[in-house]
Amino acid sequence: MGGFLETILAFMDKGGNVLWLIAILVFVMWTLIFERLWFFTFVWRKEVFETINAWESRSERKSWNAKQIRSQLLSVSREDIHANLNVITTLVALCPLLGLLGTVTGMIEVFNVMAVTGGGDAKSMAGGVERATIPTMAGMVAALSGLFANTYIQRIADREQELLEDQLTSDH
Amino acid sequence: MKSLNNMVSALVLGGLVAMSSSVMAQDDAAAPAAPEPDLRAEAAENLNELLEFVKQGQVTEASENRQREQRFAAAKANQAQMLKDAEAERAREERRSAELEDTFEANELLIADKQEQLRERLGALTELFGHLTAASGDLKSNLEVSLVSAQYPDRGLFLEELIDKMSTSDRLPNIEEIERVWYEMLREITETGKVVSFNTEVATASGERAPRDVVRIGAFNVIDTEGNYLAYDNDHLAVLPRQPSGNYTSWAAELANASSGMHRFGIDPTGPTGGSFLAAIIDSPNLEERWHQGGYVGYAITAVGAFAFLLAIFRVLVLTGVSAKVSKQLKSDKANDNNPLGRVLKVHEDNPSMDLETLELKMSEAVMRETPKLESGLTLLKIIAAVAPLMGLLGTVTGMIITFQAITIFGAGDPKAMAGGISGALITTVLGLLVAIPTVLLHTLVNGRAQRIIHVLTEQATGIVAAHSEASSK
């Protein structure tokens, strides 16, 4: 376990400070993703039950009032379903940008060193470029992992919304 | 003979005088003869007088010759005696010469003998002295650049004297001097491993020299008590005009004022060989200088970013206020027109008897009026988030163009200049990303808040009206 942590720290050290930013971003992103999964697994069932109850307990379900109240119920539940989904999408989009930032700052560092030493050493330059590309790779991996989870959650959200709409039946 | 010479000169000059008096001045100056012939020439007014002079000269010449002949005759008797003396003298000197030659040869043999003896006796010592000279020379050149010399300045002088002594053939170093070389070498080695504080003369950035407490870290760096790094050259310490950026100077100050324990310090491993790492750190631009490298595009990106940040903060504050009021409105029964939801609900409150279709239309009209106010600034934030990286790219490309134009003019002989140009050009990309990333996040935040309120208005306002009318009809 200690060896694993050491490997992680060595990797972080190699890639530079931007990797920590990406790590924080990934942490926040996955926290939000797990929060959504938790919500759909445990909280959402209860909310669906309450919403359906509130609808079914009405005396009539076909007047203008009933229609407006149904759309209000759906709107409230939609807000709950879609909470934080936009933030997750944004975070997924930001990962490659942060990776790019890390690469560009790394490149600046490489060229800065070249400007001082004269760039006679191709080895050290290649080493610097290699280190500079690490954040891009990390950003890509983070974005990919988030992208799949995000698509999955979006699909769950849309499906649950539709299911709820189907369950709140109007009388005709 | 002398008078004959004079006479000839007089003749020549007389002729010249007769030819042209104007040339005479020049000839006077150029004539190598003494002024005497000139006087005569002046005296000779015509050729006849000159002839007279010559005649007189001949007369005096003849009398002189006669006198000389008499002298020679008188001396003739002496000549034989003088010759004899001279021959005796020669014989004596020849004998002496032979004697000296003998001595010389004997001495030559002696010298060869002695040299052989010297060589034999020196034996291994010759080699030793060769090594000693070489080692002293190496040590001297090492000590000249060593920071330890700032503390012990007189070491080079001793080595110089020793090398001088060994390069002459008639003196040999004594055992104390040889031991001192050894001592200096050992002292250099031990001092390299020490962190010591001492007082010495330091030149400040303004050129004044004053005694100051300094701390030497081995042979790597010298710092003063304020944390400034010092340079050592030409046998004195000077404060570096530009200090390394970052925490280095504060660490140095901490170390310089500490009495014991472990301390963090930025040490230059290349210190003993010129300190190129420290120079590189000092030469590399700090954050502000890097920002300035971005040029006008960099400033523009910064301005746009600052604007976006302020706008987003302002919108977040406004929307938070509105959102709080809307939440309050959701809980109360009476429509309050200090918030969008209240204004939408007021449509129903003001016209309670309106038929449902008209009410719905009127309410959606009210929502339409509220939406732009809630969404204001959002598009701008989105545009800035999209444009900032593009501006960064623009700055980088223009920077690259400038760099490559410079290469077209000056050639690619200096990779330093090229690398510096590219490094500077990339700054705008960084600035663009640094603006875009927070702006995207802020846009999401502001957009989330705005959309929540808009959803309440579009989807829940009519529901609230319906709930109210149902409650009141019961």
GROMACS .gro file of N, CA and C in nm, chain B residues 315-430:
model
  348
  487ARG      N    1  -2.346   3.848  -1.099
  487ARG     CA    2  -2.465   3.771  -1.133
  487ARG      C    3  -2.498   3.669  -1.023
  488VAL      N    4  -2.394   3.606  -0.968
  488VAL     CA    5  -2.418   3.507  -0.862
  488VAL      C    6  -2.486   3.574  -0.745
  489LEU      N    7  -2.435   3.694  -0.707
  489LEU     CA    8  -2.494   3.765  -0.592
  489LEU      C    9  -2.639   3.801  -0.622
  490VAL      N   10  -2.663   3.857  -0.740
  490VAL     CA   11  -2.799   3.899  -0.777
  490VAL      C   12  -2.892   3.778  -0.775
  491LEU      N   13  -2.849   3.670  -0.840
  491LEU     CA   14  -2.937   3.552  -0.852
  491LEU      C   15  -2.959   3.486  -0.716
  492THR      N   16  -2.857   3.492  -0.629
  492THR     CA   17  -2.877   3.435  -0.496
  492THR      C   18  -2.987   3.512  -0.422
  493GLY      N   19  -2.982   3.645  -0.436
  493GLY     CA   20  -3.085   3.728  -0.373
  493GLY      C   21  -3.222   3.696  -0.428
  494VAL      N   22  -3.233   3.690  -0.560
  494VAL     CA   23  -3.361   3.662  -0.625
  494VAL      C   24  -3.413   3.525  -0.583
  495SER      N   25  -3.321   3.430  -0.582
  495SER     CA   26  -3.358   3.293  -0.548
  495SER      C   27  -3.412   3.284  -0.406
  496ALA      N   28  -3.350   3.361  -0.314
  496ALA     CA   29  -3.399   3.360  -0.175
  496ALA      C   30  -3.540   3.417  -0.170
  497LYS      N   31  -3.561   3.525  -0.247
  497LYS     CA   32  -3.694   3.587  -0.247
  497LYS      C   33  -3.797   3.492  -0.308
  498VAL      N   34  -3.759   3.422  -0.413
  498VAL     CA   35  -3.851   3.327  -0.477
  498VAL      C   36  -3.887   3.215  -0.378
  499SER      N   37  -3.788   3.168  -0.305
  499SER     CA   38  -3.816   3.062  -0.207
  499SER      C   39  -3.916   3.112  -0.103
  500LYS      N   40  -3.895   3.237  -0.062
  500LYS     CA   41  -3.986   3.294   0.035
  500LYS      C   42  -4.127   3.304  -0.024
  501GLN      N   43  -4.132   3.345  -0.150
  501GLN     CA   44  -4.259   3.360  -0.218
  501GLN      C   45  -4.333   3.226  -0.227
  502LEU      N   46  -4.255   3.117  -0.252
  502LEU     CA   47  -4.315   2.985  -0.263
  502LEU      C   48  -4.389   2.947  -0.135
  503LYS      N   49  -4.338   2.997  -0.023
  503LYS     CA   50  -4.399   2.958   0.104
  503LYS      C   51  -4.515   3.048   0.142
  504SER      N   52  -4.516   3.172   0.089
  504SER     CA   53  -4.622   3.264   0.134
  504SER      C   54  -4.744   3.254   0.041
  505ASP      N   55  -4.860   3.302   0.089
  505ASP     CA   56  -4.982   3.295   0.012
  505ASP      C   57  -5.003   3.420  -0.073
  506LYS      N   58  -4.943   3.528  -0.031
  506LYS     CA   59  -4.969   3.655  -0.097
  506LYS      C   60  -4.858   3.686  -0.196
  507ALA      N   61  -4.897   3.735  -0.315
  507ALA     CA   62  -4.798   3.766  -0.417
  507ALA      C   63  -4.726   3.896  -0.382
  508ASN      N   64  -4.593   3.888  -0.377
  508ASN     CA   65  -4.512   4.005  -0.346
  508ASN      C   66  -4.437   4.043  -0.471
  509ASP      N   67  -4.447   4.171  -0.514
  509ASP     CA   68  -4.386   4.199  -0.646
  509ASP      C   69  -4.239   4.241  -0.636
  510ASN      N   70  -4.171   4.198  -0.530
  510ASN     CA   71  -4.027   4.223  -0.527
  510ASN      C   72  -3.947   4.107  -0.587
  511ASN      N   73  -4.016   4.007  -0.640
  511ASN     CA   74  -3.945   3.895  -0.701
  511ASN      C   75  -4.021   3.849  -0.825
  512PRO      N   76  -3.950   3.778  -0.916
  512PRO     CA   77  -4.014   3.740  -1.044
  512PRO      C   78  -4.137   3.653  -1.024
  513LEU      N   79  -4.128   3.554  -0.935
  513LEU     CA   80  -4.242   3.465  -0.916
  513LEU      C   81  -4.363   3.543  -0.864
  514GLY      N   82  -4.335   3.634  -0.772
  514GLY     CA   83  -4.443   3.716  -0.717
  514GLY      C   84  -4.512   3.796  -0.826
  515ARG      N   85  -4.428   3.853  -0.918
  515ARG     CA   86  -4.487   3.935  -1.026
  515ARG      C   87  -4.572   3.848  -1.119
  516VAL      N   88  -4.528   3.722  -1.141
  516VAL     CA   89  -4.607   3.633  -1.227
  516VAL      C   90  -4.738   3.597  -1.157
  517LEU      N   91  -4.729   3.566  -1.027
  517LEU     CA   92  -4.850   3.527  -0.954
  517LEU      C   93  -4.948   3.643  -0.940
  518LYS      N   94  -4.891   3.766  -0.943
  518LYS     CA   95  -4.975   3.884  -0.927
  518LYS      C   96  -5.078   3.894  -1.040
  519VAL      N   97  -5.040   3.842  -1.158
  519VAL     CA   98  -5.133   3.844  -1.271
  519VAL      C   99  -5.265   3.779  -1.231
  520HIS      N  100  -5.254   3.666  -1.158
  520HIS     CA  101  -5.376   3.597  -1.115
  520HIS      C  102  -5.444   3.672  -1.001
  521GLU      N  103  -5.358   3.722  -0.910
  521GLU     CA  104  -5.416   3.789  -0.793
  521GLU      C  105  -5.495   3.914  -0.831
  522ASP      N  106  -5.437   3.988  -0.935
  522ASP     CA  107  -5.505   4.111  -0.976
  522ASP      C  108  -5.634   4.084  -1.051
  523ASN      N  109  -5.640   3.970  -1.125
  523ASN     CA  110  -5.759   3.938  -1.203
  523ASN      C  111  -5.811   3.800  -1.164
  524PRO      N  112  -5.868   3.787  -1.047
  524PRO     CA  113  -5.907   3.654  -1.000
  524PRO      C  114  -6.021   3.594  -1.085
  525SER      N  115  -6.098   3.677  -1.153
  525SER     CA  116  -6.214   3.624  -1.225
  525SER      C  117  -6.183   3.592  -1.371
  526MET      N  118  -6.057   3.607  -1.410
  526MET     CA  119  -6.019   3.585  -1.550
  526MET      C  120  -6.038   3.438  -1.588
  527ASP      N  121  -6.078   3.414  -1.715
  527ASP     CA  122  -6.095   3.273  -1.754
  527ASP      C  123  -5.959   3.206  -1.773
  528LEU      N  124  -5.956   3.074  -1.760
  528LEU     CA  125  -5.832   3.000  -1.747
  528LEU      C  126  -5.738   3.018  -1.864
  529GLU      N  127  -5.793   3.018  -1.987
  529GLU     CA  128  -5.709   3.029  -2.106
  529GLU      C  129  -5.635   3.162  -2.108
  530THR      N  130  -5.709   3.272  -2.084
  530THR     CA  131  -5.647   3.404  -2.080
  530THR      C  132  -5.544   3.411  -1.969
  531LEU      N  133  -5.580   3.352  -1.853
  531LEU     CA  134  -5.486   3.356  -1.739
  531LEU      C  135  -5.352   3.290  -1.777
  532GLU      N  136  -5.363   3.173  -1.841
  532GLU     CA  137  -5.242   3.101  -1.881
  532GLU      C  138  -5.157   3.186  -1.975
  533LEU      N  139  -5.226   3.249  -2.072
  533LEU     CA  140  -5.156   3.334  -2.168
  533LEU      C  141  -5.089   3.451  -2.098
  534LYS      N  142  -5.166   3.515  -2.009
  534LYS     CA  143  -5.115   3.633  -1.939
  534LYS      C  144  -4.994   3.596  -1.855
  535MET      N  145  -5.005   3.478  -1.789
  535MET     CA  146  -4.896   3.438  -1.701
  535MET      C  147  -4.771   3.404  -1.781
  536SER      N  148  -4.788   3.337  -1.896
  536SER     CA  149  -4.669   3.304  -1.974
  536SER      C  150  -4.608   3.431  -2.032
  537GLU      N  151  -4.692   3.532  -2.056
  537GLU     CA  152  -4.641   3.662  -2.099
  537GLU      C  153  -4.554   3.723  -1.989
  538ALA      N  154  -4.604   3.713  -1.866
  538ALA     CA  155  -4.528   3.768  -1.753
  538ALA      C  156  -4.395   3.694  -1.737
  539VAL      N  157  -4.399   3.563  -1.756
  539VAL     CA  158  -4.275   3.484  -1.747
  539VAL      C  159  -4.177   3.530  -1.853
  540MET      N  160  -4.228   3.552  -1.976
  540MET     CA  161  -4.144   3.599  -2.086
  540MET      C  162  -4.076   3.730  -2.051
  541ARG      N  163  -4.147   3.816  -1.976
  541ARG     CA  164  -4.088   3.944  -1.937
  541ARG      C  165  -3.975   3.923  -1.837
  542GLU      N  166  -3.991   3.821  -1.750
  542GLU     CA  167  -3.892   3.802  -1.643
  542GLU      C  168  -3.764   3.732  -1.692
  543THR      N  169  -3.781   3.640  -1.789
  543THR     CA  170  -3.668   3.556  -1.829
  543THR      C  171  -3.542   3.634  -1.870
  544PRO      N  172  -3.549   3.734  -1.959
  544PRO     CA  173  -3.426   3.801  -2.003
  544PRO      C  174  -3.348   3.862  -1.887
  545LYS      N  175  -3.422   3.915  -1.787
  545LYS     CA  176  -3.352   3.975  -1.672
  545LYS      C  177  -3.270   3.871  -1.599
  546LEU      N  178  -3.330   3.749  -1.586
  546LEU     CA  179  -3.258   3.644  -1.513
  546LEU      C  180  -3.140   3.591  -1.592
  547GLU      N  181  -3.154   3.591  -1.725
  547GLU     CA  182  -3.049   3.531  -1.807
  547GLU      C  183  -2.942   3.630  -1.849
  548SER      N  184  -2.955   3.756  -1.809
  548SER     CA  185  -2.860   3.856  -1.859
  548SER      C  186  -2.719   3.823  -1.812
  549GLY      N  187  -2.622   3.844  -1.902
  549GLY     CA  188  -2.482   3.817  -1.869
  549GLY      C  189  -2.437   3.676  -1.898
  550LEU      N  190  -2.535   3.584  -1.907
  550LEU     CA  191  -2.498   3.444  -1.928
  550LEU      C  192  -2.429   3.422  -2.062
  551THR      N  193  -2.490   3.483  -2.167
  551THR     CA  194  -2.432   3.467  -2.300
  551THR      C  195  -2.291   3.523  -2.305
  552LEU      N  196  -2.276   3.640  -2.240
  552LEU     CA  197  -2.144   3.704  -2.239
  552LEU      C  198  -2.040   3.613  -2.174
  553LEU      N  199  -2.078   3.552  -2.061
  553LEU     CA  200  -1.985   3.461  -1.992
  553LEU      C  201  -1.947   3.345  -2.082
  554LYS      N  202  -2.047   3.293  -2.154
  554LYS     CA  203  -2.022   3.178  -2.240
  554LYS      C  204  -1.928   3.218  -2.352
  555ILE      N  205  -1.950   3.338  -2.407
  555ILE     CA  206  -1.864   3.386  -2.517
  555ILE      C  207  -1.721   3.403  -2.467
  556ILE      N  208  -1.708   3.461  -2.348
  556ILE     CA  209  -1.573   3.483  -2.295
  556ILE      C  210  -1.503   3.349  -2.273
  557ALA      N  211  -1.577   3.251  -2.219
  557ALA     CA  212  -1.517   3.120  -2.197
  557ALA      C  213  -1.470   3.058  -2.327
  558ALA      N  214  -1.542   3.088  -2.438
  558ALA     CA  215  -1.502   3.030  -2.566
  558ALA      C  216  -1.391   3.111  -2.631
  559VAL      N  217  -1.393   3.244  -2.608
  559VAL     CA  218  -1.301   3.332  -2.681
  559VAL      C  219  -1.163   3.337  -2.615
  560ALA      N  220  -1.159   3.323  -2.482
  560ALA     CA  221  -1.029   3.337  -2.412
  560ALA      C  222  -0.923   3.240  -2.464
  561PRO      N  223  -0.952   3.110  -2.482
  561PRO     CA  224  -0.847   3.024  -2.537
  561PRO      C  225  -0.809   3.061  -2.680
  562LEU      N  226  -0.908   3.112  -2.755
  562LEU     CA  227  -0.877   3.155  -2.892
  562LEU      C  228  -0.782   3.273  -2.891
  563MET      N  229  -0.807   3.369  -2.799
  563MET     CA  230  -0.717   3.483  -2.787
  563MET      C  231  -0.578   3.436  -2.749
  564GLY      N  232  -0.574   3.336  -2.657
  564GLY     CA  233  -0.444   3.280  -2.619
  564GLY      C  234  -0.372   3.221  -2.737
  565LEU      N  235  -0.447   3.151  -2.820
  565LEU     CA  236  -0.388   3.090  -2.940
  565LEU      C  237  -0.335   3.200  -3.031
  566LEU      N  238  -0.415   3.306  -3.045
  566LEU     CA  239  -0.372   3.419  -3.129
  566LEU      C  240  -0.239   3.474  -3.081
  567GLY      N  241  -0.231   3.497  -2.949
  567GLY     CA  242  -0.107   3.551  -2.893
  567GLY      C  243   0.010   3.459  -2.918
  568THR      N  244  -0.012   3.328  -2.904
  568THR     CA  245   0.096   3.232  -2.925
  568THR      C  246   0.141   3.233  -3.070
  569VAL      N  247   0.044   3.237  -3.160
  569VAL     CA  248   0.080   3.234  -3.302
  569VAL      C  249   0.156   3.360  -3.340
  570THR      N  250   0.109   3.477  -3.293
  570THR     CA  251   0.182   3.601  -3.327
  570THR      C  252   0.323   3.597  -3.265
  571GLY      N  253   0.331   3.545  -3.144
  571GLY     CA  254   0.463   3.533  -3.081
  571GLY      C  255   0.555   3.443  -3.161
  572MET      N  256   0.499   3.332  -3.211
  572MET     CA  257   0.578   3.240  -3.294
  572MET      C  258   0.624   3.308  -3.422
  573ILE      N  259   0.532   3.386  -3.481
  573ILE     CA  260   0.567   3.455  -3.605
  573ILE      C  261   0.685   3.548  -3.580
  574ILE      N  262   0.679   3.622  -3.468
  574ILE     CA  263   0.789   3.714  -3.435
  574ILE      C  264   0.919   3.636  -3.416
  575THR      N  265   0.909   3.523  -3.344
  575THR     CA  266   1.028   3.443  -3.321
  575THR      C  267   1.088   3.395  -3.452
  576PHE      N  268   1.001   3.345  -3.542
  576PHE     CA  269   1.055   3.290  -3.666
  576PHE      C  270   1.105   3.400  -3.759
  577GLN      N  271   1.044   3.520  -3.748
  577GLN     CA  272   1.097   3.632  -3.826
  577GLN      C  273   1.239   3.665  -3.779
  578ALA      N  274   1.256   3.662  -3.646
  578ALA     CA  275   1.390   3.688  -3.591
  578ALA      C  276   1.489   3.583  -3.642
  579ILE      N  277   1.442   3.458  -3.652
  579ILE     CA  278   1.531   3.352  -3.700
  579ILE      C  279   1.565   3.377  -3.847
  580THR      N  280   1.464   3.423  -3.926
  580THR     CA  281   1.490   3.453  -4.067
  580THR      C  282   1.600   3.557  -4.080
  581ILE      N  283   1.599   3.655  -3.988
  581ILE     CA  284   1.696   3.764  -3.999
  581ILE      C  285   1.832   3.721  -3.941
  582PHE      N  286   1.829   3.666  -3.819
  582PHE     CA  287   1.956   3.642  -3.749
  582PHE      C  288   2.007   3.499  -3.764
  583GLY      N  289   1.928   3.411  -3.827
  583GLY     CA  290   1.970   3.271  -3.837
  583GLY      C  291   1.940   3.198  -3.710
  584ALA      N  292   1.946   3.065  -3.718
  584ALA     CA  293   1.909   2.983  -3.603
  584ALA      C  294   2.031   2.945  -3.520
  585GLY      N  295   2.133   3.031  -3.528
  585GLY     CA  296   2.256   2.997  -3.457
  585GLY      C  297   2.243   2.996  -3.307
  586ASP      N  298   2.144   3.071  -3.257
  586ASP     CA  299   2.132   3.084  -3.110
  586ASP      C  300   2.003   3.018  -3.062
  587PRO      N  301   2.009   2.891  -3.023
  587PRO     CA  302   1.887   2.825  -2.975
  587PRO      C  303   1.832   2.892  -2.850
  588LYS      N  304   1.916   2.964  -2.775
  588LYS     CA  305   1.870   3.031  -2.653
  588LYS      C  306   1.764   3.135  -2.687
  589ALA      N  307   1.794   3.218  -2.786
  589ALA     CA  308   1.700   3.325  -2.824
  589ALA      C  309   1.570   3.263  -2.874
  590MET      N  310   1.582   3.156  -2.955
  590MET     CA  311   1.464   3.092  -3.010
  590MET      C  312   1.377   3.034  -2.897
  591ALA      N  313   1.443   2.961  -2.806
  591ALA     CA  314   1.368   2.898  -2.696
  591ALA      C  315   1.302   3.004  -2.611
  592GLY      N  316   1.373   3.115  -2.586
  592GLY     CA  317   1.315   3.223  -2.506
  592GLY      C  318   1.191   3.279  -2.573
  593GLY      N  319   1.197   3.297  -2.707
  593GLY     CA  320   1.084   3.351  -2.780
  593GLY      C  321   0.963   3.259  -2.773
  594ILE      N  322   0.988   3.129  -2.792
  594ILE     CA  323   0.876   3.033  -2.789
  594ILE      C  324   0.817   3.028  -2.649
  595SER      N  325   0.904   3.026  -2.549
  595SER     CA  326   0.858   3.024  -2.410
  595SER      C  327   0.768   3.144  -2.382
  596GLY      N  328   0.807   3.260  -2.432
  596GLY     CA  329   0.727   3.380  -2.413
  596GLY      C  330   0.596   3.373  -2.489
  597ALA      N  331   0.602   3.312  -2.609
  597ALA     CA  332   0.482   3.306  -2.692
  597ALA      C  333   0.376   3.216  -2.629
  598LEU      N  334   0.420   3.112  -2.559
  598LEU     CA  335   0.324   3.018  -2.501
  598LEU      C  336   0.247   3.077  -2.382
  599ILE      N  337   0.299   3.187  -2.326
  599ILE     CA  338   0.236   3.247  -2.207
  599ILE      C  339   0.090   3.281  -2.234
  600THR      N  340   0.061   3.334  -2.355
  600THR     CA  341  -0.077   3.377  -2.381
  600THR      C  342  -0.172   3.257  -2.381
  601THR      N  343  -0.125   3.141  -2.429
  601THR     CA  344  -0.210   3.022  -2.424
  601THR      C  345  -0.245   2.989  -2.280
  602VAL      N  346  -0.142   2.996  -2.193
  602VAL     CA  347  -0.167   2.970  -2.051
  602VAL      C  348  -0.268   3.069  -1.997
   0.00000   0.00000   0.00000
